[in-house]
Amino acid sequence: MKIIMSGHSSFYVRENWINKLFYKVFEQDVNKKIENSFFSKSNLINAIDILGVGSKMVESIKFWADFLGIIEKTTKNIELSESMKVIFELDPYLQNNNSLWILHSNIFLKEKEKALVWEIAFSLPEGSTFTKESLEKSIELYYIENGSKFSSRMVLDTISVFIKTYYKDYRDSVNPEENIVSPFVRLNYLKEINGEFKFQNIERKDISDYMIYYLLYKKSKKMGIINQITIKEAYEYVNKIVKMSYLNFEKTIQELEFQNELSVDRAAGLQNITIDTKRYSEKEVVKKILESELV
């Protein structure tokens, strides 16, 4: 599995970059395909002109577009992913926070890539906090144990980008560029107290129940025909992506069961969840997320 640590050019994703991709590159056409060479060095001047940013930011936008699952690449073309086609049709300015939850989740749903900082931070025991220093030690230990080379500067750089993706320290006196925050800051997901960071539990009123369904739907599709999973296992899986209390998770599962979106076999106290992955396409699930009313 490929480990992702660099490629962001020291830039966290900016509020307007995702819109630039849609409006400037794909020209508001969710079905448009662009040539693979768009982000290449040979096309750099054209990309700079279209996106209205410098060369390093072009490189960073390319990274985030792929990292967040916004685009899909084929041999010849780049096109919007299935989920992004729905998001741009229904929420082109990403005003619905559920759009951001989908993008956040896409980081963890890649089959052949692992975002190391994200994996380490979100795999911490429930209620744990972390510091920049503790993340640095965990990342360096990972590289040492796997016999891989690493750059301390790259590690610190990526930790900074990771934190700024979700958290804005308004106490800092920064340059104007740094005042353009990441869209994920709106989620109020990451909190900081005296240098210690913690991803807080999300309340049901702040996220669609179908967002949890989406995560279990994606996991069930990977599992194949035998796709039963216990509520406990499902919670542990979801909680590494979207932090929420076990009680709120149970209420979400009960509501989805009431809506006949999944079934729970409570025979012998097993509480196995089953999802019919053929009932909806991925695009239909994403549409349900964006069109559902919050509790």
mmCIF file of C-alpha atoms in Angstrom:
data_model
loop_
_atom_site.group_PDB
_atom_site.id
_atom_site.type_symbol
_atom_site.label_atom_id
_atom_site.label_comp_id
_atom_site.label_asym_id
_atom_site.label_seq_id
_atom_site.Cartn_x
_atom_site.Cartn_y
_atom_site.Cartn_z
ATOM 1 C CA MET A 1 0.000 0.000 0.000
ATOM 2 C CA LYS A 2 1.298 3.446 -0.925
ATOM 3 C CA ILE A 3 1.997 5.734 2.042
ATOM 4 C CA ILE A 4 1.077 9.377 1.428
ATOM 5 C CA MET A 5 3.143 11.957 3.257
ATOM 6 C CA SER A 6 4.072 14.675 0.776
ATOM 7 C CA GLY A 7 2.841 16.294 -2.421
ATOM 8 C CA HIS A 8 0.908 19.137 -0.797
ATOM 9 C CA SER A 9 3.820 21.573 -1.305
ATOM 10 C CA SER A 10 3.326 22.739 2.307
ATOM 11 C CA PHE A 11 -0.157 24.102 1.521
ATOM 12 C CA TYR A 12 -3.305 22.933 3.297
ATOM 13 C CA VAL A 13 -6.404 22.939 1.078
ATOM 14 C CA ARG A 14 -7.849 26.448 0.670
ATOM 15 C CA GLU A 15 -11.507 27.435 0.857
ATOM 16 C CA ASN A 16 -11.725 28.386 -2.819
ATOM 17 C CA TRP A 17 -9.554 25.723 -4.458
ATOM 18 C CA ILE A 18 -12.299 23.126 -4.842
ATOM 19 C CA ASN A 19 -14.568 25.720 -6.458
ATOM 20 C CA LYS A 20 -11.747 26.772 -8.795
ATOM 21 C CA LEU A 21 -11.508 23.188 -10.010
ATOM 22 C CA PHE A 22 -15.204 23.020 -10.757
ATOM 23 C CA TYR A 23 -15.715 26.462 -12.241
ATOM 24 C CA LYS A 24 -12.370 27.061 -13.947
ATOM 25 C CA VAL A 25 -11.119 23.608 -14.926
ATOM 26 C CA PHE A 26 -14.325 21.617 -15.429
ATOM 27 C CA GLU A 27 -16.278 24.740 -16.453
ATOM 28 C CA GLN A 28 -19.347 23.786 -14.375
ATOM 29 C CA ASP A 29 -19.809 20.594 -16.414
ATOM 30 C CA VAL A 30 -19.849 17.550 -14.109
ATOM 31 C CA ASN A 31 -19.367 15.225 -17.085
ATOM 32 C CA LYS A 32 -16.435 17.081 -18.614
ATOM 33 C CA LYS A 33 -13.152 15.221 -19.036
ATOM 34 C CA ILE A 34 -9.807 16.973 -19.172
ATOM 35 C CA GLU A 35 -6.531 15.626 -20.463
ATOM 36 C CA ASN A 36 -4.175 13.949 -18.017
ATOM 37 C CA SER A 37 -1.541 16.468 -18.995
ATOM 38 C CA PHE A 38 -3.438 19.390 -17.393
ATOM 39 C CA PHE A 39 -1.311 19.267 -14.227
ATOM 40 C CA SER A 40 1.914 18.318 -16.021
ATOM 41 C CA LYS A 41 4.999 20.538 -16.148
ATOM 42 C CA SER A 42 4.524 21.003 -19.886
ATOM 43 C CA ASN A 43 1.090 22.544 -19.234
ATOM 44 C CA LEU A 44 2.085 24.488 -16.120
ATOM 45 C CA ILE A 45 1.739 27.978 -17.599
ATOM 46 C CA ASN A 46 -1.764 27.167 -18.859
ATOM 47 C CA ALA A 47 -2.784 25.685 -15.477
ATOM 48 C CA ILE A 48 -1.438 28.764 -13.663
ATOM 49 C CA ASP A 49 -3.461 30.992 -15.966
ATOM 50 C CA ILE A 50 -6.698 29.003 -15.557
ATOM 51 C CA LEU A 51 -6.458 28.533 -11.781
ATOM 52 C CA GLY A 52 -5.017 31.976 -11.057
ATOM 53 C CA VAL A 53 -2.405 30.689 -8.595
ATOM 54 C CA GLY A 54 1.349 30.120 -8.548
ATOM 55 C CA SER A 55 3.154 26.986 -9.698
ATOM 56 C CA LYS A 56 3.497 25.494 -6.195
ATOM 57 C CA MET A 57 -0.215 25.975 -5.558
ATOM 58 C CA VAL A 58 -1.054 24.274 -8.863
ATOM 59 C CA GLU A 59 0.930 21.284 -7.622
ATOM 60 C CA SER A 60 -0.886 21.435 -4.271
ATOM 61 C CA ILE A 61 -4.335 21.688 -5.881
ATOM 62 C CA LYS A 62 -3.515 18.588 -7.909
ATOM 63 C CA PHE A 63 -2.539 16.779 -4.693
ATOM 64 C CA TRP A 64 -5.711 17.739 -2.808
ATOM 65 C CA ALA A 65 -7.989 16.987 -5.757
ATOM 66 C CA ASP A 66 -6.697 13.431 -5.748
ATOM 67 C CA PHE A 67 -6.286 13.136 -1.959
ATOM 68 C CA LEU A 68 -9.899 14.157 -1.252
ATOM 69 C CA GLY A 69 -11.320 11.927 -3.973
ATOM 70 C CA ILE A 70 -12.480 14.865 -6.077
ATOM 71 C CA ILE A 71 -11.040 13.516 -9.320
ATOM 72 C CA GLU A 72 -10.439 10.140 -10.896
ATOM 73 C CA LYS A 73 -7.659 9.498 -13.376
ATOM 74 C CA THR A 74 -7.656 7.155 -16.354
ATOM 75 C CA THR A 75 -4.886 6.540 -18.861
ATOM 76 C CA LYS A 76 -5.859 9.564 -20.929
ATOM 77 C CA ASN A 77 -8.251 11.703 -18.917
ATOM 78 C CA ILE A 78 -9.107 13.238 -15.561
ATOM 79 C CA GLU A 79 -12.764 13.476 -14.568
ATOM 80 C CA LEU A 80 -14.794 14.190 -11.461
ATOM 81 C CA SER A 81 -15.423 11.229 -9.164
ATOM 82 C CA GLU A 82 -18.962 9.893 -8.915
ATOM 83 C CA SER A 83 -19.514 11.450 -5.498
ATOM 84 C CA MET A 84 -18.229 14.847 -6.635
ATOM 85 C CA LYS A 85 -20.561 14.881 -9.628
ATOM 86 C CA VAL A 86 -23.481 14.740 -7.196
ATOM 87 C CA ILE A 87 -21.923 17.261 -4.801
ATOM 88 C CA PHE A 88 -21.299 19.813 -7.553
ATOM 89 C CA GLU A 89 -24.817 19.314 -8.919
ATOM 90 C CA LEU A 90 -26.512 19.814 -5.544
ATOM 91 C CA ASP A 91 -24.015 21.872 -3.548
ATOM 92 C CA PRO A 92 -21.522 23.593 -5.890
ATOM 93 C CA TYR A 93 -20.302 26.030 -3.221
ATOM 94 C CA LEU A 94 -19.939 23.316 -0.548
ATOM 95 C CA GLN A 95 -22.303 25.123 1.797
ATOM 96 C CA ASN A 96 -23.670 21.825 3.116
ATOM 97 C CA ASN A 97 -21.243 20.489 5.725
ATOM 98 C CA ASN A 98 -22.152 16.958 4.674
ATOM 99 C CA SER A 99 -20.282 17.639 1.426
ATOM 100 C CA LEU A 100 -17.186 18.228 3.524
ATOM 101 C CA TRP A 101 -17.806 15.070 5.546
ATOM 102 C CA ILE A 102 -17.862 13.091 2.308
ATOM 103 C CA LEU A 103 -14.538 14.610 1.212
ATOM 104 C CA HIS A 104 -13.038 14.009 4.652
ATOM 105 C CA SER A 105 -14.162 10.373 4.547
ATOM 106 C CA ASN A 106 -12.713 9.846 1.072
ATOM 107 C CA ILE A 107 -9.233 10.235 2.586
ATOM 108 C CA PHE A 108 -9.750 6.981 4.507
ATOM 109 C CA LEU A 109 -11.623 5.022 1.845
ATOM 110 C CA LYS A 110 -8.774 4.585 -0.638
ATOM 111 C CA GLU A 111 -7.878 0.945 -1.222
ATOM 112 C CA LYS A 112 -4.288 1.395 -2.391
ATOM 113 C CA GLU A 113 -3.181 4.462 -0.442
ATOM 114 C CA LYS A 114 -2.844 5.326 3.220
ATOM 115 C CA ALA A 115 -2.524 8.878 4.543
ATOM 116 C CA LEU A 116 -0.101 8.181 7.375
ATOM 117 C CA VAL A 117 -0.718 11.243 9.593
ATOM 118 C CA TRP A 118 -4.499 10.827 9.262
ATOM 119 C CA GLU A 119 -4.299 7.100 10.051
ATOM 120 C CA ILE A 120 -2.156 7.655 13.154
ATOM 121 C CA ALA A 121 -4.213 10.555 14.545
ATOM 122 C CA PHE A 122 -7.579 8.888 13.987
ATOM 123 C CA SER A 123 -6.468 5.484 15.306
ATOM 124 C CA LEU A 124 -5.705 6.847 18.773
ATOM 125 C CA PRO A 125 -7.826 5.373 21.610
ATOM 126 C CA GLU A 126 -11.128 7.134 22.252
ATOM 127 C CA GLY A 127 -10.708 10.342 24.221
ATOM 128 C CA SER A 128 -6.991 10.599 23.486
ATOM 129 C CA THR A 129 -5.255 13.860 22.711
ATOM 130 C CA PHE A 130 -2.145 14.404 20.637
ATOM 131 C CA THR A 131 0.499 17.060 20.215
ATOM 132 C CA LYS A 132 2.659 17.961 17.247
ATOM 133 C CA GLU A 133 5.550 16.295 19.064
ATOM 134 C CA SER A 134 3.689 13.044 19.751
ATOM 135 C CA LEU A 135 2.585 12.817 16.124
ATOM 136 C CA GLU A 136 6.151 13.436 15.014
ATOM 137 C CA LYS A 137 7.451 10.593 17.204
ATOM 138 C CA SER A 138 4.729 8.188 15.992
ATOM 139 C CA ILE A 139 5.444 8.942 12.333
ATOM 140 C CA GLU A 140 9.212 8.625 12.722
ATOM 141 C CA LEU A 141 8.731 5.339 14.621
ATOM 142 C CA TYR A 142 6.588 4.028 11.756
ATOM 143 C CA TYR A 143 9.327 4.776 9.238
ATOM 144 C CA ILE A 144 12.037 3.265 11.432
ATOM 145 C CA GLU A 145 10.050 0.073 12.050
ATOM 146 C CA ASN A 146 9.405 -0.284 8.322
ATOM 147 C CA GLY A 147 13.001 0.428 7.377
ATOM 148 C CA SER A 148 12.032 3.474 5.328
ATOM 149 C CA LYS A 149 13.885 6.742 4.934
ATOM 150 C CA PHE A 150 12.217 9.956 6.009
ATOM 151 C CA SER A 151 12.929 13.649 6.278
ATOM 152 C CA SER A 152 12.252 15.341 9.628
ATOM 153 C CA ARG A 153 11.362 18.510 7.748
ATOM 154 C CA MET A 154 8.803 16.632 5.628
ATOM 155 C CA VAL A 155 7.260 15.079 8.746
ATOM 156 C CA LEU A 156 6.911 18.421 10.543
ATOM 157 C CA ASP A 157 5.604 20.039 7.363
ATOM 158 C CA THR A 158 2.903 17.416 6.912
ATOM 159 C CA ILE A 159 1.848 17.585 10.577
ATOM 160 C CA SER A 160 1.405 21.343 10.205
ATOM 161 C CA VAL A 161 -0.658 20.877 7.028
ATOM 162 C CA PHE A 162 -2.760 18.173 8.721
ATOM 163 C CA ILE A 163 -3.614 20.387 11.699
ATOM 164 C CA LYS A 164 -4.348 23.456 9.564
ATOM 165 C CA THR A 165 -6.699 21.363 7.425
ATOM 166 C CA TYR A 166 -9.089 21.151 10.389
ATOM 167 C CA TYR A 167 -8.047 23.902 12.775
ATOM 168 C CA LYS A 168 -7.467 27.639 12.513
ATOM 169 C CA ASP A 169 -5.588 29.361 15.312
ATOM 170 C CA TYR A 170 -6.981 32.876 15.113
ATOM 171 C CA ARG A 171 -4.483 34.029 17.742
ATOM 172 C CA ASP A 172 -1.667 33.735 15.241
ATOM 173 C CA SER A 173 -0.423 36.796 13.410
ATOM 174 C CA VAL A 174 -0.015 35.449 9.897
ATOM 175 C CA ASN A 175 0.373 36.649 6.358
ATOM 176 C CA PRO A 176 -2.782 37.272 4.263
ATOM 177 C CA GLU A 177 -2.453 33.940 2.461
ATOM 178 C CA GLU A 178 -2.660 32.068 5.771
ATOM 179 C CA ASN A 179 -5.920 33.888 6.555
ATOM 180 C CA ILE A 180 -7.607 31.913 3.778
ATOM 181 C CA VAL A 181 -8.753 28.967 5.880
ATOM 182 C CA SER A 182 -9.411 25.371 4.971
ATOM 183 C CA PRO A 183 -13.100 24.585 4.339
ATOM 184 C CA PHE A 184 -12.865 21.781 6.902
ATOM 185 C CA VAL A 185 -12.372 24.314 9.701
ATOM 186 C CA ARG A 186 -16.154 24.908 9.433
ATOM 187 C CA LEU A 187 -16.772 21.430 10.823
ATOM 188 C CA ASN A 188 -15.349 22.451 14.236
ATOM 189 C CA TYR A 189 -13.942 18.945 14.400
ATOM 190 C CA LEU A 190 -10.486 19.583 15.832
ATOM 191 C CA LYS A 191 -10.045 21.410 19.134
ATOM 192 C CA GLU A 192 -6.857 22.648 20.814
ATOM 193 C CA ILE A 193 -6.105 23.383 24.473
ATOM 194 C CA ASN A 194 -2.598 24.352 25.562
ATOM 195 C CA GLY A 195 -0.953 22.668 22.587
ATOM 196 C CA GLU A 196 -2.955 19.436 22.880
ATOM 197 C CA PHE A 197 -5.319 18.536 20.045
ATOM 198 C CA LYS A 198 -8.402 16.353 20.026
ATOM 199 C CA PHE A 199 -11.022 15.444 17.444
ATOM 200 C CA GLN A 200 -14.321 15.886 19.243
ATOM 201 C CA ASN A 201 -17.388 13.670 18.977
ATOM 202 C CA ILE A 202 -19.880 14.865 16.368
ATOM 203 C CA GLU A 203 -23.521 15.257 17.388
ATOM 204 C CA ARG A 204 -26.238 13.726 15.232
ATOM 205 C CA LYS A 205 -27.662 17.155 14.517
ATOM 206 C CA ASP A 206 -24.404 18.079 12.762
ATOM 207 C CA ILE A 207 -24.174 15.193 10.305
ATOM 208 C CA SER A 208 -26.614 13.225 8.182
ATOM 209 C CA ASP A 209 -27.474 9.686 9.281
ATOM 210 C CA TYR A 210 -26.870 8.762 5.651
ATOM 211 C CA MET A 211 -23.248 9.806 6.046
ATOM 212 C CA ILE A 212 -22.834 6.888 8.470
ATOM 213 C CA TYR A 213 -24.759 4.707 6.035
ATOM 214 C CA TYR A 214 -22.321 5.795 3.291
ATOM 215 C CA LEU A 215 -19.319 4.590 5.293
ATOM 216 C CA LEU A 216 -20.931 1.235 6.067
ATOM 217 C CA TYR A 217 -22.146 0.946 2.457
ATOM 218 C CA LYS A 218 -18.580 1.432 1.182
ATOM 219 C CA LYS A 219 -17.207 -1.094 3.677
ATOM 220 C CA SER A 220 -19.928 -3.630 2.808
ATOM 221 C CA LYS A 221 -19.136 -3.361 -0.903
ATOM 222 C CA LYS A 222 -15.514 -4.262 -0.153
ATOM 223 C CA MET A 223 -16.605 -7.247 1.938
ATOM 224 C CA GLY A 224 -18.525 -8.804 -0.965
ATOM 225 C CA ILE A 225 -21.348 -11.311 -0.605
ATOM 226 C CA ILE A 226 -20.836 -11.976 3.107
ATOM 227 C CA ASN A 227 -21.074 -8.411 4.324
ATOM 228 C CA GLN A 228 -22.456 -8.772 7.825
ATOM 229 C CA ILE A 229 -20.742 -6.696 10.493
ATOM 230 C CA THR A 230 -21.541 -6.398 14.181
ATOM 231 C CA ILE A 231 -22.671 -3.044 15.560
ATOM 232 C CA LYS A 232 -19.531 -2.942 17.709
ATOM 233 C CA GLU A 233 -17.248 -3.568 14.712
ATOM 234 C CA ALA A 234 -19.206 -1.039 12.667
ATOM 235 C CA TYR A 235 -18.797 1.581 15.387
ATOM 236 C CA GLU A 236 -15.048 0.987 15.649
ATOM 237 C CA TYR A 237 -14.731 1.331 11.877
ATOM 238 C CA VAL A 238 -16.838 4.500 11.619
ATOM 239 C CA ASN A 239 -15.244 6.069 14.701
ATOM 240 C CA LYS A 240 -11.836 6.055 13.004
ATOM 241 C CA ILE A 241 -13.294 8.404 10.397
ATOM 242 C CA VAL A 242 -16.196 10.239 12.031
ATOM 243 C CA LYS A 243 -15.918 10.498 15.792
ATOM 244 C CA MET A 244 -19.228 10.107 17.623
ATOM 245 C CA SER A 245 -20.410 8.606 20.889
ATOM 246 C CA TYR A 246 -21.517 4.962 20.894
ATOM 247 C CA LEU A 247 -24.993 6.069 22.006
ATOM 248 C CA ASN A 248 -25.393 8.419 19.047
ATOM 249 C CA PHE A 249 -24.083 5.721 16.716
ATOM 250 C CA GLU A 250 -26.682 3.258 18.048
ATOM 251 C CA LYS A 251 -29.436 5.842 17.552
ATOM 252 C CA THR A 252 -28.264 6.384 13.983
ATOM 253 C CA ILE A 253 -28.331 2.648 13.259
ATOM 254 C CA GLN A 254 -31.813 2.378 14.793
ATOM 255 C CA GLU A 255 -33.078 5.236 12.623
ATOM 256 C CA LEU A 256 -31.572 3.716 9.458
ATOM 257 C CA GLU A 257 -33.152 0.391 10.419
ATOM 258 C CA PHE A 258 -36.508 2.110 10.948
ATOM 259 C CA GLN A 259 -36.168 3.633 7.460
ATOM 260 C CA ASN A 260 -35.472 0.112 6.088
ATOM 261 C CA GLU A 261 -32.041 1.197 4.825
ATOM 262 C CA LEU A 262 -30.296 -1.647 6.647
ATOM 263 C CA SER A 263 -31.232 -4.641 8.744
ATOM 264 C CA VAL A 264 -29.971 -5.707 12.155
ATOM 265 C CA ASP A 265 -30.064 -9.388 13.119
ATOM 266 C CA ARG A 266 -30.395 -9.452 16.891
ATOM 267 C CA ALA A 267 -30.630 -13.222 17.167
ATOM 268 C CA ALA A 268 -28.608 -14.595 20.088
ATOM 269 C CA GLY A 269 -27.514 -11.053 20.877
ATOM 270 C CA LEU A 270 -25.204 -10.838 17.851
ATOM 271 C CA GLN A 271 -26.603 -7.567 16.453
ATOM 272 C CA ASN A 272 -25.210 -8.057 12.948
ATOM 273 C CA ILE A 273 -25.755 -5.243 10.450
ATOM 274 C CA THR A 274 -26.489 -6.101 6.824
ATOM 275 C CA ILE A 275 -26.708 -3.594 3.967
ATOM 276 C CA ASP A 276 -28.060 -4.394 0.523
ATOM 277 C CA THR A 277 -25.298 -2.794 -1.551
ATOM 278 C CA LYS A 278 -27.248 -3.376 -4.775
ATOM 279 C CA ARG A 279 -30.174 -1.256 -3.656
ATOM 280 C CA TYR A 280 -28.444 2.061 -4.373
ATOM 281 C CA SER A 281 -25.557 3.234 -6.488
ATOM 282 C CA GLU A 282 -22.874 5.332 -4.826
ATOM 283 C CA LYS A 283 -24.269 8.449 -6.498
ATOM 284 C CA GLU A 284 -27.719 7.697 -5.070
ATOM 285 C CA VAL A 285 -26.293 7.333 -1.555
ATOM 286 C CA VAL A 286 -24.435 10.643 -1.852
ATOM 287 C CA LYS A 287 -27.646 12.286 -3.058
ATOM 288 C CA LYS A 288 -29.463 10.964 0.015
ATOM 289 C CA ILE A 289 -26.743 12.459 2.249
ATOM 290 C CA LEU A 290 -27.089 15.907 0.736
ATOM 291 C CA GLU A 291 -30.878 15.897 0.561
ATOM 292 C CA SER A 292 -31.571 14.451 4.007
ATOM 293 C CA GLU A 293 -32.722 16.659 6.856
ATOM 294 C CA LEU A 294 -30.574 16.790 9.972
ATOM 295 C CA VAL A 295 -32.177 15.616 13.209
#
